[in-house]
Short mmCIF file of C-alpha atoms in Angstrom, two decimals:
data_model
loop_
_atom_site.label_atom_id
_atom_site.label_comp_id
_atom_site.label_asym_id
_atom_site.label_seq_id
_atom_site.Cartn_x
_atom_site.Cartn_y
_atom_site.Cartn_z
CA LYS A 1 99.43 87.39 120.30
CA ALA A 2 96.50 89.30 118.93
CA GLY A 3 97.28 91.49 115.95
CA VAL A 4 96.63 95.18 115.45
CA THR A 5 92.94 96.01 115.74
CA GLN A 6 91.19 99.01 114.26
CA THR A 7 87.68 100.30 114.85
CA PRO A 8 85.38 100.94 113.20
CA ARG A 9 86.08 98.94 110.03
CA TYR A 10 83.78 101.10 107.89
CA LEU A 11 82.53 104.67 108.20
CA ILE A 12 80.40 106.92 106.06
CA LYS A 13 80.49 110.67 106.74
CA THR A 14 79.48 113.82 104.91
CA ARG A 15 81.63 116.78 103.95
CA GLY A 16 82.36 119.13 106.82
CA GLN A 17 81.95 116.51 109.54
CA GLN A 18 84.76 115.19 111.69
CA VAL A 19 85.73 111.60 112.40
CA THR A 20 87.76 109.69 115.00
CA LEU A 21 89.40 106.36 114.25
CA SER A 22 90.85 104.01 116.85
CA CYS A 23 93.81 101.63 116.86
CA SER A 24 94.97 99.08 119.43
CA PRO A 25 98.57 97.95 118.82
CA ILE A 26 100.02 94.50 119.39
CA SER A 27 100.54 93.89 123.10
CA GLY A 28 103.94 95.24 124.15
CA HIS A 29 104.34 97.49 121.11
CA ARG A 30 104.95 101.10 122.01
CA SER A 31 104.88 102.87 118.65
CA VAL A 32 101.82 103.46 116.49
CA SER A 33 101.97 104.90 112.98
CA TRP A 34 99.08 105.93 110.75
CA TYR A 35 98.94 105.73 106.96
CA GLN A 36 96.41 106.76 104.34
CA GLN A 37 95.86 104.49 101.32
CA THR A 38 94.11 105.75 98.17
CA PRO A 39 94.10 104.41 94.59
CA GLY A 40 95.68 107.61 93.30
CA GLN A 41 98.33 108.39 95.91
CA GLY A 42 99.02 104.91 97.26
CA LEU A 43 100.19 104.46 100.83
CA GLN A 44 101.23 107.69 102.53
CA PHE A 45 102.59 108.25 106.04
CA LEU A 46 100.49 110.48 108.29
CA PHE A 47 102.23 110.44 111.69
CA GLU A 48 103.81 108.29 114.37
CA TYR A 49 103.20 108.27 118.11
CA PHE A 50 105.55 106.93 120.78
CA SER A 51 105.18 107.34 124.54
CA GLU A 52 102.08 109.50 124.05
CA THR A 53 104.05 111.99 121.90
CA GLN A 54 103.99 112.61 118.18
CA ARG A 55 107.50 111.64 117.16
CA ASN A 56 107.21 112.01 113.40
CA LYS A 57 104.84 113.61 110.90
CA GLY A 58 104.15 113.32 107.18
CA ASN A 59 102.94 115.98 104.75
CA PHE A 60 99.27 116.23 105.61
CA PRO A 61 97.27 119.33 106.61
CA GLY A 62 96.54 120.18 110.22
CA ARG A 63 93.01 118.77 109.84
CA PHE A 64 94.65 115.40 110.46
CA SER A 65 95.66 114.88 114.06
CA GLY A 66 96.19 112.08 116.48
CA ARG A 67 97.02 111.09 120.00
CA GLN A 68 98.29 108.14 121.95
CA PHE A 69 97.22 106.97 125.37
CA SER A 70 99.30 105.54 128.20
CA ASN A 71 98.33 101.99 127.16
CA SER A 72 99.73 102.71 123.66
CA ARG A 73 96.29 102.75 122.03
CA SER A 74 95.99 105.53 119.49
CA GLU A 75 93.28 107.59 117.85
CA MET A 76 93.41 109.76 114.78
CA ASN A 77 90.99 112.56 114.03
CA VAL A 78 90.11 114.25 110.76
CA SER A 79 88.19 117.50 111.02
CA THR A 80 86.21 119.30 108.33
CA LEU A 81 86.08 116.27 106.07
CA GLU A 82 86.60 116.69 102.33
CA LEU A 83 85.65 114.31 99.53
CA GLY A 84 89.35 113.63 98.98
CA ASP A 85 89.68 112.22 102.49
CA SER A 86 87.87 109.08 101.37
CA ALA A 87 90.48 106.37 101.85
CA LEU A 88 91.57 103.31 103.77
CA TYR A 89 93.26 104.46 106.99
CA LEU A 90 95.80 102.01 108.27
CA CYS A 91 97.42 101.76 111.64
CA ALA A 92 100.77 100.02 112.15
CA SER A 93 102.41 99.10 115.41
CA SER A 94 106.05 98.40 116.18
CA LEU A 95 108.04 97.41 119.22
CA ALA A 96 110.14 100.61 119.20
CA ALA A 97 113.26 99.00 120.59
CA SER A 98 115.96 101.63 120.87
CA GLY A 99 118.75 101.92 118.32
CA ARG A 100 117.09 100.14 115.43
CA THR A 101 114.25 100.43 112.96
CA ASP A 102 111.58 97.95 113.92
CA GLU A 103 109.18 95.98 111.80
CA GLN A 104 105.78 97.59 111.41
CA PHE A 105 102.70 95.39 111.55
CA PHE A 106 99.51 96.70 110.02
CA GLY A 107 95.91 96.40 111.08
CA PRO A 108 93.02 95.72 108.67
CA GLY A 109 92.25 99.41 108.26
CA THR A 110 89.21 101.64 108.52
CA ARG A 111 87.46 102.35 105.22
CA LEU A 112 86.25 105.99 105.33
CA THR A 113 83.82 107.23 102.71
CA VAL A 114 83.03 110.96 102.58
CA LEU A 115 79.84 111.91 100.72
CA GLY B 1 112.44 113.29 101.08
CA GLU B 2 112.61 109.67 100.04
CA ASN B 3 111.11 108.50 96.76
CA VAL B 4 110.50 104.83 95.94
CA GLU B 5 109.74 103.59 92.42
CA GLN B 6 108.37 100.09 91.88
CA HIS B 7 108.14 97.99 88.70
CA PRO B 8 106.22 96.40 87.13
CA SER B 9 102.76 97.60 88.12
CA THR B 10 101.24 94.28 86.99
CA LEU B 11 102.99 90.92 86.70
CA SER B 12 101.36 87.75 85.41
CA VAL B 13 103.24 84.45 85.75
CA GLN B 14 102.39 80.79 85.34
CA GLU B 15 101.96 78.77 88.50
CA GLY B 16 105.30 77.25 89.44
CA ASP B 17 107.36 79.94 87.71
CA SER B 18 109.35 82.67 89.48
CA ALA B 19 108.32 86.29 89.93
CA VAL B 20 110.62 89.27 90.42
CA ILE B 21 109.56 92.75 91.52
CA LYS B 22 112.06 95.63 91.53
CA CYS B 23 112.26 98.88 93.48
CA THR B 24 114.61 101.83 93.46
CA TYR B 25 115.01 104.44 96.19
CA SER B 26 116.48 107.92 96.21
CA ASP B 27 117.75 108.57 99.76
CA SER B 28 121.15 107.01 100.34
CA ALA B 29 120.51 107.28 104.11
CA SER B 30 117.65 104.74 103.92
CA ASN B 31 118.67 101.61 105.79
CA TYR B 32 115.55 99.46 106.17
CA PHE B 33 113.57 97.95 103.30
CA PRO B 34 110.43 95.89 104.01
CA TRP B 35 108.12 94.14 101.58
CA TYR B 36 104.39 93.83 102.18
CA LYS B 37 101.68 91.67 100.64
CA GLN B 38 98.15 93.04 100.57
CA GLU B 39 95.14 90.90 99.78
CA LEU B 40 91.74 92.32 98.95
CA GLY B 41 90.01 93.80 101.99
CA LYS B 42 93.02 93.34 104.26
CA GLY B 43 95.86 95.43 105.60
CA PRO B 44 99.43 95.01 104.30
CA GLN B 45 101.21 91.94 105.70
CA LEU B 46 104.98 92.06 106.25
CA ILE B 47 106.52 89.15 104.31
CA ILE B 48 110.23 89.89 104.41
CA ASP B 49 112.59 92.77 105.10
CA ILE B 50 116.27 93.60 104.68
CA ARG B 51 118.61 96.03 106.38
CA SER B 52 121.40 97.95 104.71
CA ASN B 53 124.16 95.85 106.29
CA VAL B 54 122.93 92.75 104.42
CA GLY B 55 122.96 92.06 100.67
CA GLU B 56 120.48 89.20 100.54
CA LYS B 57 117.93 87.50 102.75
CA LYS B 58 115.87 84.38 102.11
CA ASP B 59 112.81 82.86 103.75
CA GLN B 60 111.62 79.65 102.09
CA ARG B 61 110.29 80.64 98.63
CA ILE B 62 110.83 84.36 99.15
CA ALA B 63 114.11 86.26 98.88
CA VAL B 64 115.11 89.90 98.82
CA THR B 65 118.31 91.40 97.43
CA LEU B 66 119.71 94.86 98.10
CA ASN B 67 122.25 96.81 96.03
CA LYS B 68 123.15 99.91 98.04
CA THR B 69 125.44 101.31 95.38
CA ALA B 70 122.70 101.29 92.75
CA LYS B 71 120.01 102.03 95.35
CA HIS B 72 117.72 99.24 94.31
CA PHE B 73 116.22 96.18 95.93
CA SER B 74 114.21 93.29 94.57
CA LEU B 75 111.73 90.66 95.73
CA HIS B 76 112.03 87.16 94.32
CA ILE B 77 109.29 84.57 94.70
CA THR B 78 110.07 81.05 93.46
CA GLU B 79 107.66 78.19 92.71
CA THR B 80 104.70 80.55 92.69
CA GLN B 81 101.34 79.29 93.94
CA PRO B 82 97.78 80.61 93.48
CA GLU B 83 97.81 82.00 97.03
CA ASP B 84 100.70 84.28 96.05
CA SER B 85 98.24 86.35 93.99
CA ALA B 86 98.01 89.76 95.70
CA VAL B 87 99.39 93.31 95.54
CA TYR B 88 102.99 93.61 96.72
CA PHE B 89 104.50 96.83 98.06
CA CYS B 90 108.13 97.71 98.67
CA ALA B 91 109.04 100.42 101.16
CA ALA B 92 112.07 102.25 102.50
CA THR B 93 112.93 104.23 105.61
CA ARG B 94 115.88 105.35 107.69
CA THR B 95 116.64 105.36 111.38
CA ARG B 96 116.35 108.75 113.07
CA SER B 97 119.09 110.01 115.38
CA GLY B 98 116.50 110.95 117.99
CA GLY B 99 114.97 107.49 118.01
CA GLY B 100 112.60 105.56 115.81
CA ALA B 101 112.56 105.96 112.07
CA ASP B 102 111.04 108.10 109.36
CA GLY B 103 107.65 106.92 108.19
CA LEU B 104 107.76 104.22 105.55
CA THR B 105 107.82 105.50 101.96
CA PHE B 106 106.03 102.99 99.75
CA GLY B 107 106.23 102.10 96.09
CA LYS B 108 103.00 102.18 94.08
CA GLY B 109 102.54 98.42 94.27
CA THR B 110 102.69 95.42 91.93
CA HIS B 111 99.61 93.36 91.20
CA LEU B 112 100.91 89.80 90.97
CA ILE B 113 98.64 87.37 89.13
CA ILE B 114 99.39 83.65 89.23
CA GLN B 115 97.91 81.89 86.21
CA PRO B 116 96.89 78.25 86.86
#
């Protein structure tokens, strides 16, 4: 099976702009989670989508949003970019079988640089 | 919310020796504990996980132990090889009553260096 794919792999934006990142989960996986990785804060949970609905959310401002499509692909959007948004954005997919916590498999990430 | 502490931040061992990385968690409701390996320029790779109904799990050279009473879990790598050099992250989460689980809470990572 193909792994989790993320596009684009690298992005450079300027402050105030907005950005959209894309994630395609492993075939058959129904849940997609997004994480932000920075040297200072480490890996932090942004949100999780399941069946096109946000099921869970971390402690990030409303500038960070996402959505999931009927084929389980997901996008996340960051509006009004700030310098501190520079990070590696990681997508993880899981099977989302009911009644248990499933393994999460990560993609390679999108490296976002805000100038 | 959950808080995960990971030690040490850097670990250097001779090739062939064992390496141990330790994590503690704060939320007694956490019931799933994965370990990830991240190489430069790549996303985290799941290497082993353990659930709260199990005390130990082994997969070839890698093992994980869980002490629920003390709220800590450890990764053990035996017969280390150069390709084991990477950053290792522990994480914790709990199953939600409405389905799924909380997002993973990660430790800060351990940079494992295998000296030839």
